[in-house]
Coordinates of C-alpha atoms in Angstrom, one line a residue:
Chain L
M10 CA -0.1 -0.1 -0.1
K11 CA 1.2 3.3 -0.7
W12 CA 0.2 6.6 0.8
A13 CA 0.4 10.1 -0.6
T14 CA 2.8 12.1 1.5
G15 CA 4.1 15.8 1.3
S16 CA 1.9 16.7 -1.7
A17 CA 1.1 20.3 -2.2
D18 CA -2.3 19.6 -3.3
P19 CA -4.6 19.2 -0.1
R20 CA -6.7 16.8 -1.9
H21 CA -3.5 14.5 -2.2
R22 CA -2.6 14.9 1.6
A23 CA -2.3 11.8 3.8
A24 CA -5.4 10.2 4.5
S25 CA -7.3 11.6 7.5
P26 CA -8.8 9.4 10.3
D27 CA -12.3 10.5 9.0
L28 CA -11.2 9.1 5.6
M29 CA -9.9 5.9 7.2
A30 CA -13.1 5.5 9.0
A31 CA -15.1 5.9 5.8
L32 CA -12.8 3.4 4.0
L33 CA -13.3 0.6 6.8
E34 CA -17.0 1.5 7.0
R35 CA -17.6 0.9 3.4
G36 CA -15.0 -1.8 2.7
G37 CA -16.2 -5.1 1.3
E38 CA -13.9 -7.2 3.8
G39 CA -14.7 -7.5 7.3
V40 CA -12.2 -6.0 9.6
V41 CA -11.9 -6.6 13.4
L42 CA -9.4 -5.2 15.9
C43 CA -9.1 -6.4 19.3
D44 CA -6.8 -5.8 22.2
A45 CA -4.4 -7.9 24.1
D46 CA -7.2 -9.2 26.3
G47 CA -9.1 -10.5 23.1
V48 CA -11.8 -7.6 23.6
V49 CA -13.1 -6.2 20.4
T50 CA -12.2 -2.6 20.0
L51 CA -13.6 -2.2 16.4
A52 CA -15.7 -4.2 13.8
N53 CA -16.6 -2.9 10.5
P54 CA -19.9 -3.4 9.2
A55 CA -18.9 -6.0 6.7
A56 CA -17.4 -7.9 9.7
V57 CA -20.8 -7.7 11.7
R58 CA -22.6 -8.8 8.5
L59 CA -20.6 -12.1 8.6
V60 CA -20.4 -12.7 12.2
P61 CA -23.3 -10.7 14.0
R62 CA -22.0 -11.2 17.4
L63 CA -19.1 -9.2 17.0
E64 CA -19.6 -6.1 19.1
P65 CA -16.8 -3.5 20.5
G66 CA -16.3 -4.3 24.2
L67 CA -17.2 -7.9 24.3
P68 CA -14.6 -10.8 23.8
L69 CA -13.9 -12.2 20.5
P70 CA -16.3 -14.9 19.5
A71 CA -15.0 -18.4 19.9
L72 CA -14.4 -18.9 16.1
L73 CA -11.7 -16.1 16.0
D74 CA -9.8 -17.4 18.9
V75 CA -7.0 -19.2 17.2
V76 CA -4.7 -17.2 14.9
P77 CA -4.3 -19.0 11.6
S78 CA -0.9 -19.9 11.1
A79 CA -0.9 -20.0 7.2
P80 CA -0.7 -16.5 5.9
E81 CA -3.5 -17.2 3.7
G82 CA -5.5 -17.9 6.7
R83 CA -8.1 -20.7 7.3
T84 CA -11.7 -21.3 6.5
V85 CA -14.4 -21.4 9.3
T86 CA -18.1 -22.4 9.0
Y87 CA -20.2 -19.7 10.7
G88 CA -23.9 -19.3 10.3
G89 CA -24.1 -21.8 7.4
R90 CA -21.6 -19.9 5.3
E91 CA -17.9 -20.5 5.0
I92 CA -15.8 -17.6 6.0
R93 CA -12.0 -17.2 5.2
V94 CA -10.2 -15.7 8.4
R95 CA -6.7 -14.1 8.2
A96 CA -5.0 -12.4 11.2
E97 CA -2.3 -10.1 11.7
E98 CA -0.4 -9.0 14.9
L99 CA -0.3 -5.3 15.0
G100 CA 2.1 -5.1 18.1
E101 CA 1.3 -4.5 21.7
G102 CA -0.8 -7.9 21.8
R103 CA -3.2 -6.2 19.4
T104 CA -4.6 -8.2 16.4
A105 CA -6.4 -7.3 13.4
W106 CA -8.7 -9.9 11.9
Y107 CA -9.8 -9.8 8.2
L108 CA -12.9 -11.8 7.3
T109 CA -14.1 -12.6 3.7
A110 CA -17.1 -14.7 2.6
E111 CA -15.8 -17.7 0.6
T112 CA -17.0 -17.5 -3.1
P113 CA -20.4 -19.0 -2.7
R114 CA -20.8 -22.7 -3.8
E115 CA -24.1 -22.0 -5.4
P116 CA -22.6 -22.2 -9.1
Q117 CA -21.0 -25.7 -8.5
Q118 CA -24.4 -26.9 -7.1
T119 CA -26.4 -25.3 -9.8
L120 CA -24.3 -27.3 -12.3
R121 CA -24.7 -30.4 -10.4
T122 CA -28.6 -29.9 -10.2
K123 CA -28.5 -29.2 -14.0
F124 CA -26.4 -32.4 -14.6
L125 CA -28.7 -34.4 -12.4
L126 CA -31.7 -33.1 -14.4
E127 CA -30.1 -33.7 -17.5
A128 CA -29.0 -37.2 -16.5
A129 CA -32.6 -38.1 -15.5
R130 CA -34.0 -36.9 -18.6
R131 CA -31.6 -38.4 -21.1
L132 CA -30.9 -41.5 -19.5
S133 CA -34.7 -42.5 -19.1
A134 CA -35.5 -41.7 -22.6
S135 CA -34.5 -45.2 -24.0
L136 CA -35.0 -48.9 -23.3
N137 CA -32.1 -49.6 -25.5
P138 CA -28.6 -50.4 -23.7
H139 CA -26.8 -48.9 -26.5
R140 CA -28.8 -45.9 -26.6
C141 CA -28.4 -45.4 -22.8
A142 CA -24.5 -45.8 -23.2
R143 CA -24.6 -43.1 -25.7
A144 CA -26.6 -40.8 -23.6
A145 CA -24.1 -41.6 -20.7
T146 CA -21.0 -40.6 -22.9
E147 CA -22.5 -37.4 -24.1
L148 CA -23.5 -36.4 -20.5
G149 CA -19.8 -37.3 -19.5
T150 CA -18.4 -34.9 -22.3
D151 CA -21.0 -32.1 -21.6
F152 CA -20.3 -31.9 -18.0
L153 CA -17.2 -33.5 -17.0
C154 CA -14.5 -34.4 -19.5
D155 CA -13.0 -34.2 -23.0
A156 CA -13.7 -38.0 -23.8
A157 CA -16.2 -40.5 -22.2
I158 CA -16.2 -44.1 -23.0
V159 CA -18.8 -46.8 -21.7
L160 CA -17.6 -50.4 -21.7
L161 CA -20.6 -52.7 -21.7
P162 CA -19.9 -56.2 -20.0
P163 CA -18.1 -59.0 -22.1
T164 CA -20.2 -61.1 -24.1
A165 CA -20.0 -64.8 -24.4
R166 CA -17.5 -64.4 -27.0
R167 CA -15.1 -62.4 -24.6
R168 CA -15.6 -59.5 -26.6
M169 CA -16.6 -56.0 -25.2
E170 CA -18.8 -53.3 -27.0
W171 CA -17.8 -49.8 -26.3
V172 CA -19.4 -46.4 -26.8
R173 CA -17.3 -43.3 -26.9
A174 CA -18.3 -39.5 -27.0
V175 CA -15.4 -36.8 -27.5
S176 CA -16.2 -33.2 -26.9
G177 CA -16.2 -31.3 -30.2
S178 CA -16.8 -34.3 -32.7
S179 CA -20.1 -35.2 -33.8
G180 CA -22.0 -38.0 -32.0
P181 CA -20.8 -41.0 -30.2
D182 CA -18.9 -43.9 -32.0
E183 CA -19.1 -47.4 -31.3
G184 CA -16.9 -50.5 -31.6
V185 CA -15.7 -53.8 -30.2
V186 CA -12.6 -54.8 -28.6
S187 CA -11.5 -58.2 -27.0
A188 CA -11.8 -58.5 -23.4
A189 CA -8.1 -58.9 -23.3
A190 CA -7.5 -55.5 -24.9
A191 CA -10.2 -53.9 -22.7
A192 CA -8.3 -55.1 -19.7
E193 CA -5.5 -52.6 -20.7
V194 CA -7.6 -49.8 -19.3
P195 CA -6.2 -49.1 -15.9
G196 CA -8.7 -50.1 -13.3
L197 CA -11.2 -51.7 -15.7
T198 CA -10.8 -55.2 -14.5
D199 CA -11.6 -53.9 -10.8
A200 CA -14.3 -51.8 -12.2
L201 CA -16.0 -54.8 -13.9
A202 CA -15.8 -56.7 -10.8
G203 CA -17.7 -54.1 -8.9
L204 CA -14.9 -52.9 -6.9
R205 CA -14.7 -49.1 -6.4
E206 CA -13.0 -48.6 -3.0
D207 CA -10.1 -47.3 -4.7
A208 CA -9.3 -43.6 -4.9
A209 CA -12.6 -42.7 -6.3
G210 CA -11.6 -44.1 -9.6
R211 CA -8.6 -42.1 -10.4
Q212 CA -6.3 -44.0 -12.8
D213 CA -2.7 -43.3 -14.1
P214 CA -3.5 -41.4 -17.4
A215 CA -0.1 -42.9 -18.6
G216 CA -1.6 -46.3 -18.6
T217 CA -4.3 -45.3 -21.2
P218 CA -4.3 -47.8 -24.2
D219 CA -4.2 -46.3 -27.5
W220 CA -7.4 -47.8 -28.8
L221 CA -9.6 -45.9 -26.0
L222 CA -9.3 -42.6 -27.6
P223 CA -9.7 -41.5 -31.3
E224 CA -6.4 -40.6 -33.2
G225 CA -5.4 -37.0 -32.6
F226 CA -7.0 -36.6 -29.1
G227 CA -3.7 -36.0 -27.6
P228 CA -2.0 -37.0 -24.4
V229 CA -4.4 -37.9 -21.5
G230 CA -3.7 -35.8 -18.3
H231 CA -6.3 -37.3 -16.2
L232 CA -8.5 -40.4 -16.2
L233 CA -11.2 -41.8 -14.2
V234 CA -12.7 -45.3 -14.4
L235 CA -15.8 -46.2 -12.6
P236 CA -17.9 -49.3 -12.5
L237 CA -21.6 -48.8 -13.6
P238 CA -23.6 -50.6 -10.9
G239 CA -26.2 -52.9 -12.2
N240 CA -28.3 -55.7 -10.9
A241 CA -25.8 -57.7 -8.7
V242 CA -23.2 -57.6 -11.5
P243 CA -22.1 -54.3 -13.0
A244 CA -23.5 -53.0 -16.1
G245 CA -20.3 -52.2 -17.5
A246 CA -17.7 -49.5 -16.7
I247 CA -17.2 -45.8 -17.6
A248 CA -13.8 -44.0 -18.5
L249 CA -13.7 -40.3 -18.3
A250 CA -10.7 -38.4 -19.7
R251 CA -9.3 -34.9 -19.6
R252 CA -6.5 -33.8 -22.0
A253 CA -3.1 -32.9 -20.6
G254 CA -3.0 -29.4 -19.7
R255 CA -6.8 -29.2 -18.3
P256 CA -7.3 -29.1 -14.5
P257 CA -7.7 -32.5 -12.7
F258 CA -10.8 -33.9 -11.5
G259 CA -11.9 -32.1 -8.5
E260 CA -13.8 -33.4 -5.5
D261 CA -17.1 -32.0 -7.0
D262 CA -16.2 -33.5 -10.5
Q263 CA -15.9 -36.8 -8.8
V264 CA -19.2 -36.6 -7.2
M265 CA -20.6 -36.1 -10.4
A266 CA -18.8 -38.7 -12.2
R267 CA -20.0 -41.2 -9.4
D268 CA -23.7 -39.7 -10.1
L269 CA -23.0 -40.5 -13.7
A270 CA -21.9 -44.0 -13.3
T271 CA -24.6 -44.8 -10.8
R272 CA -27.5 -43.4 -13.1
A273 CA -26.1 -44.6 -16.3
G274 CA -25.6 -48.2 -14.7
A275 CA -29.3 -48.5 -13.5
A276 CA -30.5 -47.2 -17.0
I277 CA -28.2 -49.8 -18.9
S278 CA -29.0 -52.7 -16.7
A279 CA -32.9 -51.9 -16.8
A280 CA -32.6 -51.7 -20.6
S281 CA -30.5 -55.0 -20.8
L282 CA -33.0 -56.6 -18.6
F283 CA -35.9 -55.3 -20.9
R284 CA -34.0 -56.6 -23.9
E285 CA -33.6 -60.1 -22.5
Q286 CA -37.3 -60.2 -21.5
S287 CA -38.3 -59.0 -24.9
T288 CA -36.3 -61.8 -26.5
V289 CA -37.9 -64.4 -24.4
N290 CA -41.4 -62.8 -24.9
A291 CA -40.7 -63.0 -28.6
I292 CA -39.8 -66.7 -28.5
L293 CA -42.6 -67.4 -26.5
T294 CA -45.3 -65.6 -28.4
G295 CA -43.9 -67.2 -31.6
D296 CA -45.8 -70.1 -30.5
L297 CA -49.0 -67.9 -30.8
L298 CA -48.3 -66.7 -34.1
P299 CA -50.8 -68.2 -36.7
P300 CA -49.5 -70.5 -39.2
D301 CA -49.8 -69.8 -43.0
L302 CA -52.8 -71.3 -44.1
P303 CA -52.3 -74.0 -46.6
E304 CA -54.5 -74.8 -50.0
I305 CA -56.7 -77.6 -49.3
E306 CA -58.5 -79.2 -52.3
G307 CA -62.2 -78.3 -52.4
M308 CA -62.3 -75.3 -50.0
R309 CA -60.7 -72.1 -49.1
L310 CA -59.4 -71.0 -45.5
A311 CA -58.8 -67.5 -44.1
G312 CA -57.7 -66.4 -40.9
R313 CA -56.8 -63.3 -38.8
L314 CA -55.2 -63.2 -35.4
R315 CA -54.8 -60.0 -33.8
A316 CA -52.8 -59.7 -30.4
S317 CA -53.9 -57.5 -27.6
Q318 CA -52.1 -54.1 -27.8
Q319 CA -51.2 -54.1 -24.2
A320 CA -47.5 -54.7 -23.9
G321 CA -46.8 -57.8 -21.9
A322 CA -50.2 -58.8 -21.9
I323 CA -50.1 -61.1 -25.0
G324 CA -53.3 -62.9 -24.8
G325 CA -54.0 -66.7 -25.5
D326 CA -56.0 -66.7 -28.7
F327 CA -54.7 -69.0 -31.4
Y328 CA -55.4 -71.0 -34.3
D329 CA -53.7 -73.7 -36.3
V330 CA -54.1 -76.3 -39.1
Y331 CA -53.1 -79.9 -39.2
L332 CA -52.7 -81.3 -42.6
P333 CA -52.7 -85.2 -42.7
E334 CA -49.6 -87.0 -43.4
A335 CA -48.8 -87.1 -47.1
A336 CA -47.8 -90.6 -46.9
P337 CA -49.0 -92.3 -43.7
E338 CA -47.0 -95.0 -42.5
S339 CA -48.6 -98.0 -40.9
G340 CA -49.7 -97.2 -37.2
I341 CA -50.3 -93.4 -38.2
V342 CA -54.0 -92.8 -38.4
H343 CA -55.5 -91.5 -41.8
R344 CA -57.6 -88.4 -41.2
P345 CA -58.8 -85.3 -43.0
P346 CA -57.2 -82.0 -42.4
L347 CA -58.1 -80.4 -39.1
V348 CA -58.5 -76.9 -38.1
I349 CA -58.6 -75.7 -34.6
L350 CA -59.3 -72.3 -32.8
G351 CA -59.1 -71.7 -29.1
D352 CA -58.4 -69.5 -26.3
V353 CA -56.3 -70.2 -23.1
C354 CA -56.8 -68.8 -19.8
G355 CA -54.9 -65.7 -18.7
K356 CA -52.4 -63.4 -20.6
G357 CA -48.6 -63.1 -21.1
A358 CA -46.0 -65.5 -21.3
R359 CA -48.0 -68.3 -19.2
A360 CA -50.7 -68.2 -21.7
A361 CA -48.3 -68.2 -24.4
V362 CA -46.8 -71.3 -23.0
L363 CA -50.2 -73.0 -22.4
A364 CA -51.4 -72.3 -26.1
G365 CA -47.9 -73.7 -27.3
Q366 CA -48.5 -76.8 -25.1
V367 CA -52.2 -77.4 -26.6
R368 CA -51.0 -77.1 -30.1
H369 CA -47.9 -79.4 -29.6
S370 CA -50.0 -82.0 -27.7
L371 CA -52.6 -82.1 -30.3
R372 CA -50.0 -82.5 -33.2
T373 CA -48.7 -85.6 -31.3
L374 CA -52.2 -86.9 -30.5
L375 CA -53.3 -86.6 -34.1
L376 CA -50.7 -89.3 -35.1
L377 CA -52.8 -91.8 -33.2
E378 CA -56.4 -90.4 -32.9
S379 CA -58.7 -88.7 -35.6
R380 CA -62.1 -88.3 -33.8
P381 CA -62.5 -84.6 -32.6
E382 CA -64.3 -85.5 -29.2
R383 CA -61.9 -88.2 -28.6
L384 CA -59.1 -85.7 -29.0
L385 CA -60.7 -83.2 -26.6
E386 CA -60.9 -85.8 -24.1
L387 CA -57.3 -86.9 -24.3
L388 CA -56.3 -83.1 -24.4
N389 CA -58.3 -82.5 -21.3
R390 CA -56.5 -85.3 -19.3
S391 CA -53.2 -84.0 -20.4
L392 CA -54.2 -80.6 -19.1
L393 CA -55.7 -81.8 -15.7
A394 CA -52.2 -83.4 -15.1
S395 CA -50.6 -80.2 -16.1
P396 CA -48.7 -78.9 -12.9
S397 CA -49.2 -75.2 -13.7
P398 CA -52.3 -73.6 -12.2
N399 CA -55.3 -72.2 -14.4
S400 CA -54.6 -74.7 -17.5
Y401 CA -58.1 -74.0 -18.7
V402 CA -58.6 -73.9 -22.5
T403 CA -61.6 -73.3 -24.7
L404 CA -61.2 -75.0 -28.2
I405 CA -62.9 -75.9 -31.3
L406 CA -61.9 -78.7 -33.3
A407 CA -63.2 -78.8 -37.1
A408 CA -62.3 -81.7 -39.3
L409 CA -62.7 -80.9 -42.9
R410 CA -63.9 -83.6 -45.2
S411 CA -64.4 -82.8 -49.1
A412 CA -67.6 -84.2 -50.4
P413 CA -69.0 -84.4 -53.9
G414 CA -70.5 -81.4 -55.4
D415 CA -68.1 -78.8 -54.1
H416 CA -69.7 -79.7 -50.5
V417 CA -67.5 -79.8 -47.4
L418 CA -68.5 -81.8 -44.3
V419 CA -67.3 -80.2 -41.0
D420 CA -67.0 -82.5 -38.1
L421 CA -67.3 -80.2 -35.1
A422 CA -66.2 -80.5 -31.5
V423 CA -66.5 -77.6 -29.2
A424 CA -65.1 -77.4 -25.7
G425 CA -66.4 -74.4 -23.8
H426 CA -65.7 -72.0 -26.9
P427 CA -68.5 -70.0 -28.5
P428 CA -70.1 -71.9 -31.3
P429 CA -69.1 -71.3 -34.9
L430 CA -71.4 -69.3 -37.1
V431 CA -72.6 -70.4 -40.5
L432 CA -73.2 -68.2 -43.5
R433 CA -75.6 -70.0 -45.9
R434 CA -75.9 -69.6 -49.5
D435 CA -79.1 -67.3 -49.2
G436 CA -77.4 -64.8 -46.7
T437 CA -78.9 -66.3 -43.6
V438 CA -76.4 -66.8 -40.7
E439 CA -76.9 -69.7 -38.2
E440 CA -75.2 -70.3 -34.9
V441 CA -74.1 -74.1 -34.9
A442 CA -75.9 -76.0 -32.3
V443 CA -72.7 -77.5 -30.8
R444 CA -71.3 -77.2 -27.3
G445 CA -69.1 -78.8 -24.6
S446 CA -67.3 -78.4 -21.4
L447 CA -64.1 -76.3 -21.3
L448 CA -61.0 -78.3 -20.9
G449 CA -58.6 -78.4 -17.9
A450 CA -61.2 -78.3 -15.3
L451 CA -63.4 -81.4 -14.9
K452 CA -62.3 -85.0 -15.0
K453 CA -65.5 -86.0 -16.9
I454 CA -66.3 -83.5 -19.8
S455 CA -69.6 -83.2 -21.7
L456 CA -69.4 -82.8 -25.5
W457 CA -72.0 -82.6 -28.1
P458 CA -70.3 -82.7 -31.5
V459 CA -72.1 -82.2 -34.8
T460 CA -71.2 -82.5 -38.3
L461 CA -72.1 -79.5 -40.5
D462 CA -72.8 -79.6 -44.2
L463 CA -71.5 -76.7 -46.1
G464 CA -72.8 -76.3 -49.6
P465 CA -70.6 -74.6 -52.1
G466 CA -69.9 -70.9 -51.4
E467 CA -71.1 -71.5 -47.7
V468 CA -68.8 -70.4 -44.9
C469 CA -68.1 -71.6 -41.5
L470 CA -66.7 -69.0 -39.1
L471 CA -64.7 -69.8 -35.9
Y472 CA -63.9 -66.9 -33.7
S473 CA -62.8 -66.0 -30.4
D474 CA -64.7 -64.0 -27.6
G475 CA -62.2 -61.0 -28.3
I476 CA -64.4 -60.3 -31.4
T477 CA -67.8 -60.3 -29.7
E478 CA -66.5 -58.8 -26.3
A479 CA -64.9 -55.8 -27.9
F480 CA -66.1 -52.9 -25.9
G481 CA -66.9 -49.7 -27.9
G482 CA -69.8 -48.5 -30.0
P483 CA -71.3 -45.2 -29.5
S484 CA -71.3 -45.1 -25.7
G485 CA -67.7 -46.7 -25.7
R486 CA -68.9 -49.2 -23.3
E487 CA -71.2 -51.4 -25.3
M488 CA -70.1 -55.0 -26.4
F489 CA -70.0 -55.7 -30.0
G490 CA -71.9 -58.8 -29.2
E491 CA -72.8 -62.0 -31.0
E492 CA -76.1 -60.5 -32.6
R493 CA -73.8 -57.8 -34.3
L494 CA -71.4 -60.3 -35.5
K495 CA -74.3 -62.4 -37.0
R496 CA -75.7 -59.2 -38.7
A497 CA -72.2 -58.4 -40.1
L498 CA -71.4 -61.8 -41.3
A499 CA -74.8 -61.9 -43.2
T500 CA -73.4 -58.9 -45.2
C501 CA -70.6 -61.0 -46.6
A502 CA -72.4 -63.4 -48.7
G503 CA -70.6 -64.0 -51.8
M504 CA -67.5 -62.3 -50.6
P505 CA -64.1 -64.3 -51.0
V506 CA -63.3 -65.6 -47.8
D507 CA -60.1 -63.5 -47.3
A508 CA -62.1 -60.5 -47.8
L509 CA -64.9 -61.8 -45.5
V510 CA -62.6 -62.2 -42.4
E511 CA -60.8 -58.9 -43.2
R512 CA -64.3 -57.0 -43.1
L513 CA -65.2 -58.7 -40.0
E514 CA -61.9 -57.8 -38.4
Q515 CA -62.4 -54.2 -39.6
L516 CA -65.8 -54.0 -38.2
S517 CA -64.7 -55.1 -34.9
T518 CA -61.9 -52.7 -34.8
E519 CA -64.1 -49.9 -35.8
W520 CA -66.4 -50.8 -33.1
L521 CA -63.5 -50.6 -30.7
R522 CA -62.9 -46.8 -31.7
G523 CA -59.5 -47.0 -30.6
G524 CA -60.3 -48.5 -27.3
Q525 CA -58.1 -51.0 -25.6
Q526 CA -58.5 -54.3 -27.5
D527 CA -58.2 -57.7 -26.3
D528 CA -56.8 -60.7 -28.6
R529 CA -59.2 -61.5 -31.5
A530 CA -59.1 -64.5 -33.8
L531 CA -61.1 -65.5 -36.8
L532 CA -60.8 -68.4 -39.0
A533 CA -63.3 -69.0 -41.9
V534 CA -63.7 -72.0 -44.1
R535 CA -65.5 -71.6 -47.3
A536 CA -66.7 -74.6 -49.3
G537 CA -65.8 -74.7 -53.0
R538 CA -63.0 -73.6 -55.0
G539 CA -64.4 -70.5 -56.7
T540 CA -64.7 -67.1 -55.0
S541 CA -68.3 -66.4 -55.8
R542 CA -71.5 -68.3 -55.7
Chain G
M11 CA -62.1 -50.1 -22.4
Q12 CA -62.8 -46.8 -20.8
D13 CA -64.3 -46.3 -17.5
T14 CA -63.5 -49.7 -16.0
L15 CA -65.4 -50.3 -12.9
P16 CA -63.1 -51.6 -10.2
F17 CA -63.6 -55.1 -8.9
Q18 CA -64.7 -55.5 -5.3
V19 CA -65.4 -58.5 -3.4
E20 CA -67.2 -58.9 -0.2
S21 CA -67.2 -61.7 2.2
L22 CA -70.4 -62.3 4.2
V23 CA -71.2 -65.0 6.7
S24 CA -74.7 -65.8 5.6
E25 CA -75.2 -68.7 8.1
P26 CA -72.9 -70.4 10.5
G27 CA -70.4 -72.3 8.4
A28 CA -71.4 -70.8 5.2
V29 CA -69.7 -67.8 3.3
R30 CA -71.1 -65.7 0.7
L31 CA -68.6 -63.8 -1.5
V32 CA -70.4 -60.9 -3.2
M33 CA -68.3 -59.8 -6.2
T34 CA -69.0 -56.6 -8.2
G35 CA -67.2 -54.8 -11.2
E36 CA -65.2 -56.3 -13.6
L37 CA -63.5 -59.8 -12.8
D38 CA -60.9 -59.9 -15.4
F39 CA -57.0 -60.7 -15.6
G40 CA -56.1 -57.9 -13.4
A41 CA -58.7 -58.7 -10.7
A42 CA -58.2 -62.4 -10.6
D43 CA -55.6 -62.4 -7.9
E44 CA -57.8 -60.6 -5.6
A45 CA -60.9 -62.6 -6.2
S46 CA -58.7 -65.9 -5.7
A47 CA -57.3 -64.6 -2.6
A48 CA -60.9 -63.9 -1.3
V49 CA -61.9 -67.6 -2.3
D50 CA -58.8 -69.1 -0.6
K51 CA -59.5 -67.1 2.6
A52 CA -63.0 -68.4 2.7
L53 CA -62.1 -71.9 2.2
A54 CA -59.5 -71.6 4.8
E55 CA -62.2 -71.5 7.4
D56 CA -63.5 -75.0 7.7
L57 CA -66.3 -74.3 5.4
R58 CA -69.6 -76.1 4.9
L59 CA -71.1 -74.0 2.2
L60 CA -69.5 -71.4 -0.4
E61 CA -72.0 -69.1 -2.1
L62 CA -71.1 -66.7 -4.8
D63 CA -73.3 -63.7 -5.4
L64 CA -72.3 -62.6 -9.0
A65 CA -75.1 -60.3 -9.8
G66 CA -72.9 -57.3 -9.6
L67 CA -70.2 -58.7 -12.1
K68 CA -70.3 -56.4 -15.2
F69 CA -67.7 -58.4 -17.0
I70 CA -65.6 -61.5 -16.8
D71 CA -62.8 -62.9 -18.9
S72 CA -61.0 -66.2 -19.1
S73 CA -58.9 -65.4 -16.0
G74 CA -62.3 -64.6 -14.1
M75 CA -63.7 -67.8 -15.3
A76 CA -60.6 -69.6 -13.8
V77 CA -61.4 -68.1 -10.5
L78 CA -65.0 -69.5 -10.6
M79 CA -63.6 -72.9 -11.8
N80 CA -61.0 -72.8 -8.9
A81 CA -63.7 -71.9 -6.3
Y82 CA -66.1 -74.6 -7.4
M83 CA -63.0 -77.1 -7.4
G84 CA -61.6 -76.0 -4.2
A85 CA -64.9 -76.3 -2.6
G86 CA -65.0 -79.8 -3.6
E87 CA -61.7 -80.7 -2.2
C88 CA -62.7 -79.1 1.2
G89 CA -65.8 -81.1 1.3
A90 CA -67.9 -77.9 1.2
G91 CA -70.9 -77.2 -0.9
F92 CA -70.7 -74.9 -3.7
R93 CA -73.5 -72.5 -5.0
I94 CA -73.9 -69.5 -7.3
V95 CA -77.0 -67.6 -5.7
A96 CA -77.2 -64.9 -8.2
L97 CA -75.7 -63.9 -11.6
T98 CA -76.6 -61.7 -14.6
P99 CA -77.9 -62.9 -17.8
Y100 CA -74.7 -62.5 -19.9
L101 CA -72.7 -64.5 -17.2
R102 CA -75.3 -67.1 -17.4
H103 CA -74.8 -67.1 -21.1
L104 CA -70.9 -67.4 -20.6
I105 CA -71.3 -70.4 -18.1
E106 CA -73.5 -72.1 -20.7
V107 CA -71.0 -71.5 -23.5
V108 CA -68.4 -73.3 -21.5
A109 CA -71.0 -76.0 -20.7
L110 CA -70.4 -75.6 -16.9
D111 CA -74.2 -74.8 -16.1
D112 CA -75.0 -78.3 -15.0
V113 CA -71.9 -78.6 -13.0
L114 CA -72.0 -75.1 -11.3
G115 CA -75.7 -75.5 -10.4
L116 CA -76.9 -72.1 -11.4
P117 CA -80.0 -70.6 -9.9
D118 CA -83.1 -70.8 -11.6

């Protein structure tokens, strides 16, 4: 500090006590003077703002009782804020204390809040593990580092997929390395084993393998490698790199890096789990997919199966066609083609498994038995013996025999299913008088099979209750119902069978008016080869 | 569908040793567990007769039908009687479709 001395101009004379007092009064730094007994003799307003208990004549508050040894002072917390305290001996036991509020920590907290919000938004946007990994790397480069690399856990073939974002370059890139090469990344093996007790993931940047960063990235100055915590096993690891010359990862950065790893790990493991379950579901529901309908001499078949739109609630409607053996060996029964349409109890994977079980059981039984009612009795026994609960199935079996004059004789057996409808040549629609108990519930089932004679152009329609129980209509709460289905079918006289099922399905969909739909299955058999009467 | 009616089941002791379960709303896939639990609880009480009042059921799907079947069979296994005391025409029709009307002994 310099003082003006000996100047001729009075305005440049040495500062007067008044001026000194004004300086102290208005200064931003807190100044406290105290005497040898530790009693405050002066405290400027800035000091009192920081420590309101300062008052001339009273002893120094406890926080100012130790003179900091370091010239830059020390930081104390008072009243929820951090205050840097310096002290200077002024001689004769007097001490001057200088108090300054530490730079408020708000900016860093705001950054963390912003980061957490962004992390939540971006990481929850996808159920695809790769997209989650991309989001994690971009969060890394946006908030923490120059390059962020997510390594996904090794696959069965000992290879690891990586996703990398580098600040300043366009979108993340991806690749695959062998697990052995990946192990060169310092700390990666520990991170993948879920070990994170080491110094907050800080690793020796000199050990960074070349493949981890793109060409021209330059030397790495600072490297963090953290596990991505998953369900029991880590969902991978993330490496965060700063170029040489950039500041090291501070404490706040490391907290944020751990936040990033935790959130990315949760998102990636949830996405991986979802992917696995989707795969399993796809395999299971494959058994519910309708088969391609074959050409059968003397008749036409058409079917539609519409699965429920509710995710994970695949219902149990199914249909299938069993053609006779082309060249039956001895011991294999000779029989006509058989179509079936059924509905298993419940929804989801359990229903899919049960439907698959019914279809495969029937395929096997058909090698030895051809009478529809006998087949149903055998299926019933097999379902009763099934250890899984609620193995209830409703089913229609229809054996299709070509008869002279383009007629088709349909041997129908119905187990607990809505009876088929018949569209006669004159446009009338009948419900076939056939019924029987549902399968899987009772030891002794009752069946009343019938044989139906379809003339040329006449149609037998098998359907599931998803068609008639579609809720919708003008009120949105009315069932489509059997009467409406019969009336709709009556308008289809003369139509090709493909167009007929399409029209019925469309009418049922329109009835739903966008409402939630259950599974719906339709299967129609039309006698004769032609498409018109 | 819109405006689904929540499923509810109420358990009443109609006479000593007899429990009447009054089910209302929609007995579908989502409600089946709750309905089954009520049946199991009733059957656990050394029952002589299980009665179901289904007059308030607006809708029932295959999972709901399974609950009724399990109740019927569960009662049989416990040596208890089983009776449906009231039901809607729609439900009666469905029970006839699955050909269980004789077995379940529907009211006239």
